[in-house]
Coordinates of C-alpha atoms in Angstrom, one line a residue:
M1 CA 177.2 101.4 94.7
S2 CA 179.5 103.9 96.4
W3 CA 179.1 107.2 98.2
V4 CA 180.9 110.1 96.3
W5 CA 181.0 113.9 96.3
P6 CA 179.3 114.7 93.0
D7 CA 181.4 117.8 92.4
L8 CA 184.7 115.8 92.3
K9 CA 185.8 114.0 89.1
S10 CA 188.4 111.5 90.2
D11 CA 189.0 108.8 92.8
K12 CA 192.1 110.8 93.8
A13 CA 190.1 113.9 94.6
Q14 CA 187.5 111.8 96.5
T15 CA 190.2 110.2 98.6
K16 CA 191.9 113.6 99.3
R17 CA 188.6 115.2 100.5
K18 CA 187.8 112.2 102.6
K19 CA 191.2 112.5 104.3
E20 CA 190.8 116.2 104.8
R21 CA 187.4 115.8 106.4
K22 CA 188.7 113.1 108.7
E23 CA 191.6 115.2 109.8
S24 CA 189.7 118.5 110.1
K25 CA 189.1 119.8 113.6
V26 CA 185.8 121.2 112.5
K27 CA 183.1 118.5 113.0
A28 CA 180.0 120.6 112.6
Y29 CA 177.3 119.8 110.0
L30 CA 175.2 122.2 108.1
T31 CA 172.1 121.0 106.3
E32 CA 168.5 121.9 105.2
R33 CA 167.6 118.3 104.3
K34 CA 165.1 116.3 106.3
E35 CA 167.3 113.2 106.3
Y36 CA 170.4 114.4 108.1
R37 CA 171.2 111.1 109.9
F38 CA 170.1 107.5 109.6
W39 CA 170.2 104.6 112.0
D40 CA 173.7 105.1 113.4
H41 CA 175.4 107.5 111.0
W42 CA 175.2 111.1 109.7
I43 CA 174.5 111.6 106.0
V44 CA 175.1 115.3 105.5
D45 CA 178.7 115.5 104.4
G46 CA 177.7 116.2 100.8
R47 CA 178.3 112.7 99.5
E48 CA 175.6 110.9 97.4
P49 CA 175.1 107.2 96.7
H50 CA 176.0 106.6 93.0
V51 CA 175.9 103.5 90.9
H52 CA 179.2 102.5 89.4
A53 CA 180.3 100.1 86.7
V54 CA 183.6 98.2 86.8
D55 CA 185.3 96.9 83.7
V56 CA 186.5 93.4 84.7
A57 CA 189.3 93.3 82.2
T58 CA 190.8 96.8 82.8
E59 CA 189.5 97.4 86.4
R60 CA 188.3 100.8 85.3
V61 CA 185.5 102.2 87.4
D62 CA 182.9 104.6 86.0
D63 CA 180.4 106.6 88.0
L64 CA 177.2 106.0 85.9
L65 CA 175.4 109.0 87.6
A66 CA 178.2 111.5 87.3
G67 CA 176.9 114.8 85.9
T68 CA 173.3 113.6 85.8
G69 CA 172.1 115.3 89.0
L70 CA 170.7 111.9 90.0
A71 CA 171.5 109.8 93.1
L72 CA 169.9 107.0 95.0
Q73 CA 168.0 107.8 98.1
P74 CA 170.4 108.1 101.1
W75 CA 168.9 105.6 103.5
E76 CA 170.4 102.2 103.1
P77 CA 170.8 102.3 99.3
S78 CA 171.5 98.9 97.8
A79 CA 171.2 96.9 94.6
D80 CA 167.5 96.6 95.4
H81 CA 167.1 100.3 94.3
Y82 CA 168.4 100.0 90.8
D83 CA 168.6 97.6 87.9
V84 CA 170.4 97.4 84.5
S85 CA 168.4 96.6 81.3
P86 CA 169.2 93.3 79.7
D87 CA 171.0 95.0 76.8
G88 CA 173.1 97.0 79.2
K89 CA 172.0 100.3 77.6
E90 CA 169.7 101.6 80.3
L91 CA 169.7 102.0 84.1
A92 CA 166.5 102.2 86.1
L93 CA 166.8 103.6 89.6
T94 CA 164.9 104.9 92.6
V95 CA 165.4 108.6 93.2
D96 CA 163.8 111.6 95.0
L97 CA 163.2 114.3 92.4
A98 CA 161.4 116.7 94.8
P99 CA 162.6 120.3 94.6
Q100 CA 162.2 120.7 98.4
P101 CA 164.3 118.1 100.2
Q102 CA 163.1 119.2 103.6
L103 CA 159.6 117.7 103.0
M104 CA 158.5 114.1 103.1
N105 CA 158.5 113.1 99.4
S106 CA 157.7 110.1 97.3
A107 CA 160.3 108.3 95.2
D108 CA 160.2 108.0 91.5
I109 CA 161.5 105.4 89.0
V110 CA 163.9 107.1 86.5
V111 CA 165.6 105.4 83.6
L112 CA 168.9 106.7 82.4
N113 CA 170.3 106.1 78.9
L114 CA 173.9 105.1 79.6
T115 CA 175.1 106.4 76.3
S116 CA 173.3 109.8 75.9
R117 CA 172.9 110.3 79.6
R118 CA 169.3 111.4 79.0
R119 CA 166.9 110.5 81.7
R120 CA 163.2 109.8 81.7
V121 CA 160.8 109.7 84.6
L122 CA 158.4 106.7 84.4
T123 CA 156.3 107.5 87.5
A124 CA 155.6 111.3 87.4
G125 CA 152.2 111.9 88.9
S126 CA 151.6 108.3 90.0
G127 CA 150.7 109.4 93.5
F128 CA 152.8 106.7 95.0
S129 CA 156.4 106.2 96.2
D130 CA 157.8 103.9 93.5
E131 CA 160.8 101.8 94.3
H132 CA 162.9 98.6 93.5
P133 CA 162.8 98.5 89.7
R134 CA 163.4 95.1 88.0
Y135 CA 163.8 94.6 84.2
A136 CA 162.3 91.5 82.7
P137 CA 165.0 89.3 81.0
D138 CA 163.4 90.0 77.5
G139 CA 163.5 93.8 78.2
R140 CA 159.8 94.3 77.6
H141 CA 158.7 95.1 81.1
I142 CA 159.9 96.7 84.4
A143 CA 158.3 95.7 87.7
W144 CA 158.5 97.7 90.9
H145 CA 156.9 98.3 94.3
S146 CA 154.5 101.3 94.7
Y147 CA 153.8 102.6 98.2
N148 CA 150.9 104.9 99.3
I149 CA 152.7 107.7 101.1
K150 CA 149.4 109.0 102.4
R151 CA 149.5 105.9 104.7
A152 CA 153.3 106.6 105.2
F153 CA 154.9 104.2 107.6
N154 CA 152.5 101.3 107.4
D155 CA 151.6 100.8 103.8
Q156 CA 152.1 97.3 102.4
G157 CA 152.6 98.5 98.9
R158 CA 151.5 97.2 95.6
L159 CA 153.1 95.6 92.5
T160 CA 153.3 97.7 89.4
L161 CA 154.1 96.5 85.9
F162 CA 155.4 98.9 83.2
E163 CA 155.4 98.0 79.5
R164 CA 158.3 99.8 77.9
R165 CA 157.0 99.8 74.4
S166 CA 153.6 101.3 75.2
N167 CA 154.6 103.3 78.3
R168 CA 151.6 101.8 80.1
T169 CA 151.5 100.7 83.7
R170 CA 149.1 98.3 85.4
R171 CA 148.7 96.9 88.9
L172 CA 149.6 93.2 89.4
A173 CA 147.6 91.1 91.8
P174 CA 145.2 93.9 92.9
R175 CA 143.4 91.7 95.4
L176 CA 146.6 90.7 97.2
D177 CA 146.4 92.1 100.8
R178 CA 149.9 91.4 101.8
A179 CA 153.3 93.0 101.4
T180 CA 155.8 91.6 98.8
T181 CA 159.6 91.8 98.8
R182 CA 162.5 90.5 96.8
L183 CA 161.2 90.6 93.3
A184 CA 162.9 88.4 90.7
W185 CA 161.8 87.5 87.1
A186 CA 161.5 84.0 85.8
P187 CA 164.0 83.5 82.9
D188 CA 161.1 83.4 80.3
S189 CA 159.9 86.9 81.5
A190 CA 156.3 85.4 81.9
A191 CA 156.3 85.5 85.7
L192 CA 157.7 87.1 88.9
Y193 CA 158.9 85.4 92.0
M194 CA 158.6 87.2 95.4
L195 CA 158.5 86.7 99.1
I196 CA 155.2 87.3 100.9
E197 CA 154.8 87.5 104.7
D198 CA 151.5 86.0 105.9
R199 CA 150.4 85.4 109.5
G200 CA 153.8 84.9 111.1
R201 CA 155.4 83.1 108.2
Q202 CA 157.1 84.2 105.0
G203 CA 157.1 82.1 101.8
L204 CA 158.3 82.1 98.2
F205 CA 155.5 82.8 95.7
H206 CA 155.1 82.7 91.9
L207 CA 153.0 85.2 90.0
S208 CA 152.3 84.8 86.3
L209 CA 151.6 88.1 84.5
R210 CA 148.3 86.5 83.5
D211 CA 147.2 85.4 87.0
P212 CA 145.2 87.4 89.4
M213 CA 147.0 86.2 92.5
P214 CA 150.4 84.7 93.4
S215 CA 150.7 80.9 94.1
P216 CA 152.9 79.4 96.7
V217 CA 156.2 77.7 95.8
A218 CA 157.9 77.2 99.2
A219 CA 156.1 77.6 102.4
G220 CA 156.7 77.0 106.1
G221 CA 158.9 79.0 108.4
V222 CA 160.5 82.1 107.0
V223 CA 162.1 82.2 103.5
S224 CA 164.4 85.2 103.4
G225 CA 166.3 84.9 100.1
F226 CA 166.2 82.9 96.9
A227 CA 167.8 82.6 93.4
V228 CA 166.3 81.2 90.2
S229 CA 168.5 79.1 88.0
R230 CA 169.3 80.3 84.5
D231 CA 167.1 77.7 82.9
G232 CA 164.3 78.4 85.3
K233 CA 164.0 74.8 86.4
R234 CA 165.3 75.1 90.0
I235 CA 165.1 77.7 92.7
V236 CA 167.5 77.8 95.6
F237 CA 166.3 79.4 98.8
D238 CA 167.1 79.7 102.5
R239 CA 164.5 78.9 105.1
A240 CA 164.5 79.2 108.9
S241 CA 162.1 78.5 111.8
L242 CA 161.9 79.3 115.5
S243 CA 163.8 76.1 116.1
Y244 CA 166.4 76.2 113.2
P245 CA 168.6 78.9 111.7
P246 CA 168.7 79.4 108.0
A247 CA 169.5 76.4 105.8
L248 CA 169.6 76.1 102.0
F249 CA 167.0 74.2 99.9
A250 CA 166.2 73.6 96.3
I251 CA 162.8 73.3 94.7
S252 CA 161.0 73.3 91.3
P253 CA 159.0 76.4 90.2
T254 CA 155.8 74.4 90.8
G255 CA 156.7 73.8 94.4
R256 CA 157.7 70.1 93.9
D257 CA 160.8 68.1 94.5
E258 CA 162.0 70.1 97.5
R259 CA 165.3 68.9 98.8
A260 CA 167.8 70.1 101.4
L261 CA 171.1 71.4 100.1
E262 CA 173.2 72.7 103.0
S263 CA 172.7 73.2 106.7
P264 CA 175.9 75.0 107.9
N265 CA 174.9 74.7 111.5
R266 CA 174.0 71.0 111.6
A267 CA 176.9 69.9 113.7
L268 CA 176.5 72.8 116.1
L269 CA 172.8 72.2 116.5
A270 CA 173.3 68.5 117.2
R271 CA 174.9 69.6 120.5
A272 CA 172.1 72.1 121.3
A273 CA 168.7 71.4 122.9
M274 CA 165.8 73.3 121.3
G275 CA 162.6 74.0 123.0
A276 CA 159.2 73.1 121.5
T277 CA 157.2 75.9 119.8
R278 CA 153.5 76.4 119.5
E279 CA 151.1 78.8 117.9
F280 CA 148.0 80.0 119.6
T281 CA 145.2 82.4 118.9
V282 CA 143.8 84.5 121.8
K283 CA 141.0 87.0 122.1
G284 CA 142.8 90.4 122.2
W285 CA 141.5 93.9 122.2
N286 CA 137.7 94.0 121.6
G287 CA 137.7 90.2 121.5
E288 CA 139.5 90.2 118.1
P289 CA 141.8 87.2 117.3
V290 CA 145.5 87.7 117.9
Q291 CA 148.3 85.3 117.0
V292 CA 150.7 84.3 119.7
W293 CA 153.9 82.3 119.4
V294 CA 155.1 80.3 122.5
I295 CA 158.6 78.9 122.9
Y296 CA 159.2 76.5 125.8
P297 CA 162.4 75.6 127.7
P298 CA 164.1 72.5 126.3
N299 CA 163.4 70.6 129.6
F300 CA 159.8 71.9 129.9
D301 CA 157.6 70.0 132.3
P302 CA 153.9 71.2 132.4
K303 CA 153.6 69.9 135.9
K304 CA 156.0 72.5 137.1
K305 CA 155.7 76.3 137.4
W306 CA 157.7 78.4 135.0
P307 CA 158.5 82.2 134.6
L308 CA 157.0 83.9 131.6
L309 CA 158.9 86.3 129.4
H310 CA 157.1 88.5 126.8
S311 CA 159.4 89.3 123.9
I312 CA 157.6 92.3 122.4
H313 CA 158.4 93.0 118.8
G314 CA 159.3 96.5 117.5
G315 CA 158.1 98.3 114.4
P316 CA 155.3 98.6 115.3
H317 CA 154.5 97.3 111.8
A318 CA 156.7 94.2 112.1
A319 CA 155.9 90.7 113.4
H320 CA 156.9 87.7 115.4
T321 CA 157.5 85.0 112.9
D322 CA 158.3 81.3 112.7
G323 CA 161.8 82.4 111.9
W324 CA 165.3 82.6 113.5
H325 CA 166.2 86.0 115.0
F326 CA 169.9 86.3 115.7
R327 CA 169.6 89.2 118.2
W328 CA 166.2 88.6 120.0
N329 CA 166.6 84.8 119.9
T330 CA 163.7 83.3 121.7
Q331 CA 165.3 79.9 121.9
A332 CA 168.2 81.5 123.8
F333 CA 165.8 83.1 126.3
A334 CA 163.9 79.8 126.7
A335 CA 167.1 77.9 127.3
H336 CA 167.4 80.0 130.5
G337 CA 164.2 78.6 131.8
Y338 CA 161.6 81.0 130.5
V339 CA 158.4 80.3 128.7
V340 CA 158.8 82.9 126.0
V341 CA 155.7 84.6 124.4
G342 CA 155.6 86.6 121.2
V343 CA 152.4 88.4 120.5
N344 CA 151.5 89.7 117.0
Y345 CA 149.4 92.6 118.4
H346 CA 147.2 95.0 116.5
G347 CA 149.3 96.8 113.9
S348 CA 151.6 93.9 113.2
S349 CA 152.6 93.0 109.6
G350 CA 151.4 90.0 107.7
F351 CA 147.7 90.3 108.5
G352 CA 146.6 92.8 105.9
Q353 CA 146.4 96.5 105.5
A354 CA 143.4 97.1 107.7
W355 CA 145.1 95.3 110.6
L356 CA 148.2 97.5 110.2
E357 CA 146.1 100.6 110.5
T358 CA 144.2 99.6 113.6
I359 CA 146.7 101.4 115.9
T360 CA 147.2 104.6 113.8
G361 CA 146.7 107.6 116.0
N362 CA 146.3 105.5 119.2
Y363 CA 149.6 103.8 120.0
G364 CA 149.8 101.5 123.0
A365 CA 146.2 100.8 124.0
K366 CA 145.3 97.9 121.7
E367 CA 148.8 96.4 121.8
L368 CA 148.6 96.4 125.6
A369 CA 145.2 94.7 125.6
D370 CA 146.6 92.0 123.2
T371 CA 149.7 91.5 125.4
E372 CA 147.6 91.2 128.6
A373 CA 145.2 88.8 126.9
A374 CA 148.2 86.6 126.0
T375 CA 149.4 86.7 129.7
D376 CA 145.9 85.8 130.9
F377 CA 145.8 82.9 128.4
M378 CA 149.2 81.6 129.5
L379 CA 148.2 81.8 133.2
R380 CA 145.1 79.7 132.5
Q381 CA 147.4 76.9 131.2
G382 CA 148.4 76.1 134.8
Y383 CA 152.2 76.0 134.3
I384 CA 153.1 79.8 134.5
D385 CA 154.2 81.3 137.9
R386 CA 152.1 84.5 138.2
D387 CA 154.8 85.9 140.5
R388 CA 157.5 85.6 137.8
L389 CA 156.1 87.6 134.9
V390 CA 158.6 89.6 132.8
A391 CA 158.2 91.8 129.7
S392 CA 161.0 92.9 127.4
G393 CA 161.1 94.7 124.1
G394 CA 163.3 96.8 121.8
S395 CA 162.5 100.0 119.9
Y396 CA 158.7 100.0 119.7
G397 CA 158.8 97.0 121.9
G398 CA 160.7 99.1 124.4
F399 CA 158.0 101.7 124.0
M400 CA 155.4 99.1 124.9
V401 CA 157.4 98.1 128.0
A402 CA 157.5 101.7 129.2
F403 CA 153.8 102.1 128.4
M404 CA 153.0 99.0 130.3
N405 CA 154.9 100.3 133.3
G406 CA 152.4 103.1 133.6
H407 CA 149.3 100.8 133.2
T408 CA 149.9 97.5 135.0
D409 CA 151.9 96.4 138.1
R410 CA 151.6 92.6 137.8
Y411 CA 155.0 92.1 136.1
K412 CA 158.0 91.4 138.3
T413 CA 160.4 93.3 136.0
F414 CA 160.7 95.0 132.6
V415 CA 163.6 95.2 130.1
C416 CA 163.4 98.3 128.0
H417 CA 165.9 98.1 125.1
S418 CA 166.2 101.3 122.9
G419 CA 162.6 102.2 123.9
C420 CA 160.6 105.2 122.8
Y421 CA 159.7 107.1 126.0
D422 CA 158.6 110.6 125.1
W423 CA 157.0 111.2 121.7
A424 CA 157.7 115.0 121.9
S425 CA 161.4 114.6 122.3
M426 CA 161.4 111.7 119.9
M427 CA 161.4 114.5 117.2
A428 CA 165.1 114.0 117.3
T429 CA 164.7 110.6 115.6
D430 CA 165.5 110.0 111.9
G431 CA 161.9 109.1 111.2
Y432 CA 160.1 112.1 112.8
L433 CA 158.1 113.0 109.7
F434 CA 155.9 109.9 110.1
F435 CA 154.6 111.1 113.5
A436 CA 151.8 113.3 112.1
K437 CA 150.2 110.2 110.6
E438 CA 151.3 107.5 112.9
L439 CA 150.4 109.4 116.1
G440 CA 147.6 111.2 114.5
A441 CA 149.2 114.6 115.0
F442 CA 152.5 116.4 115.8
H443 CA 152.7 117.3 119.5
W444 CA 152.4 121.0 118.8
D445 CA 149.1 120.5 116.9
N446 CA 147.4 118.2 119.4
P447 CA 149.4 117.9 122.6
A448 CA 146.6 115.9 124.4
R449 CA 146.4 113.3 121.7
V450 CA 150.2 112.7 121.6
M451 CA 150.5 112.8 125.4
K452 CA 147.9 110.1 125.7
Q453 CA 150.2 107.8 123.7
S454 CA 153.5 108.8 125.4
P455 CA 154.8 106.6 128.3
H456 CA 156.4 109.6 130.1
N457 CA 152.9 110.9 130.7
Y458 CA 152.3 108.0 133.0
A459 CA 155.6 108.1 134.9
R460 CA 153.9 108.9 138.2
R461 CA 152.4 105.4 138.1
F462 CA 155.7 103.5 137.4
K463 CA 156.3 100.9 140.1
T464 CA 158.1 98.0 138.3
P465 CA 162.0 97.7 138.3
T466 CA 163.2 98.2 134.8
L467 CA 166.5 97.3 133.1
V468 CA 167.1 100.1 130.5
I469 CA 169.5 99.3 127.7
H470 CA 170.4 101.8 125.0
G471 CA 173.2 102.7 122.5
E472 CA 174.7 106.2 122.1
L473 CA 174.7 106.0 118.3
D474 CA 171.0 105.0 118.0
Y475 CA 169.5 107.7 115.8
R476 CA 166.2 105.9 115.3
V477 CA 165.5 106.1 119.1
P478 CA 167.9 108.7 120.4
A479 CA 169.8 107.8 123.6
T480 CA 168.1 110.6 125.5
Q481 CA 164.9 108.4 125.5
A482 CA 166.7 106.1 127.9
L483 CA 168.0 108.9 130.2

């Protein structure tokens, strides 16, 4: 995959224009598209992400989408968004075919004949945003994810199977109430492998085309990647936990004969002390059960008093998992003497679609109740110093920290990293089109509803010293939110 100007026909012309743009004193952008920037970069210079083919013998590069009017979607395009048929004659890809690019549109699966350059839309009128196509090795089927854009930001998605000969689609595992990622076919084309997040863990699962539900292959911790051997007899995967960074394992398709292959950090970890981890369930908002992860300092003594640090996850439709986070590493925080708490508040992923939707149109309130319930639970254990309570979070976690500052004063300090502070001025974000559904309204349609969910509305109550951290190139949560 490479970004190209579709009107240019050669690599030389591409290189020339790129040099001219870089050297030009004019740095202004003109666009009518909704997606004008993403995460930390602008995407309005006229280039599009195209799939290319490289002849290994001659090193010739061909733009497979040249002249077709097709392009991958511009936000983080990758090999997950296209696939080549087993016979090499067809390309399936995720594209946005909407005639009005300024609206929030669904994606479609389009197949392109690589000889005739004719295209065919497989998902017209599906009512879903269809993404991540994967051809079966025998070429009979294509599987993909379908997302309900009416739910927008928080839909878990569903699995769709397309039979190429009959042009029929059907839903796989319709009773599955969890999100799936990383689809891969078994070599015999009779089953799919996938990752499924469930209650703070993520495992590898197997789904036969004949079975109603997936069955587990590798569980425990967080599996984030895998590869199936050509003969289908072994699967190599990586798995991590709160106490161990990713390591490689091998296992049979039935989940037997698991063995460790490689742990690149074994020597380093032998010199590092890790704290114990525990999983609790507390009664959160409305008395509903909420999962809580606790990571203790390596030298933890329950007879002593320890400071508590909330590490509040972002998203909000993400989760604290029994996995290894390289940025917000809870073991690193615990090593500094904190008892670290991670709450999977209402709206977190891995607990079903209904749980995801519990905070829609009412950001902050239930998550705060869940976080406070976890604090109360930890105080009852007897080893937490109530005068040394700290809460930290990034992105939506930063929003929660700012929201908490206007609703409680029992914390000694807050750390707000890239936090959402004002939902009206957050219209400058790259994800503003989700607000009408996630907040329940745009601020001009229902100011009172949006203001109720916005931390800046409670600034007059702020009492707690706060460390504010932000990046100038953050286009998801613009830097002005920190100022």
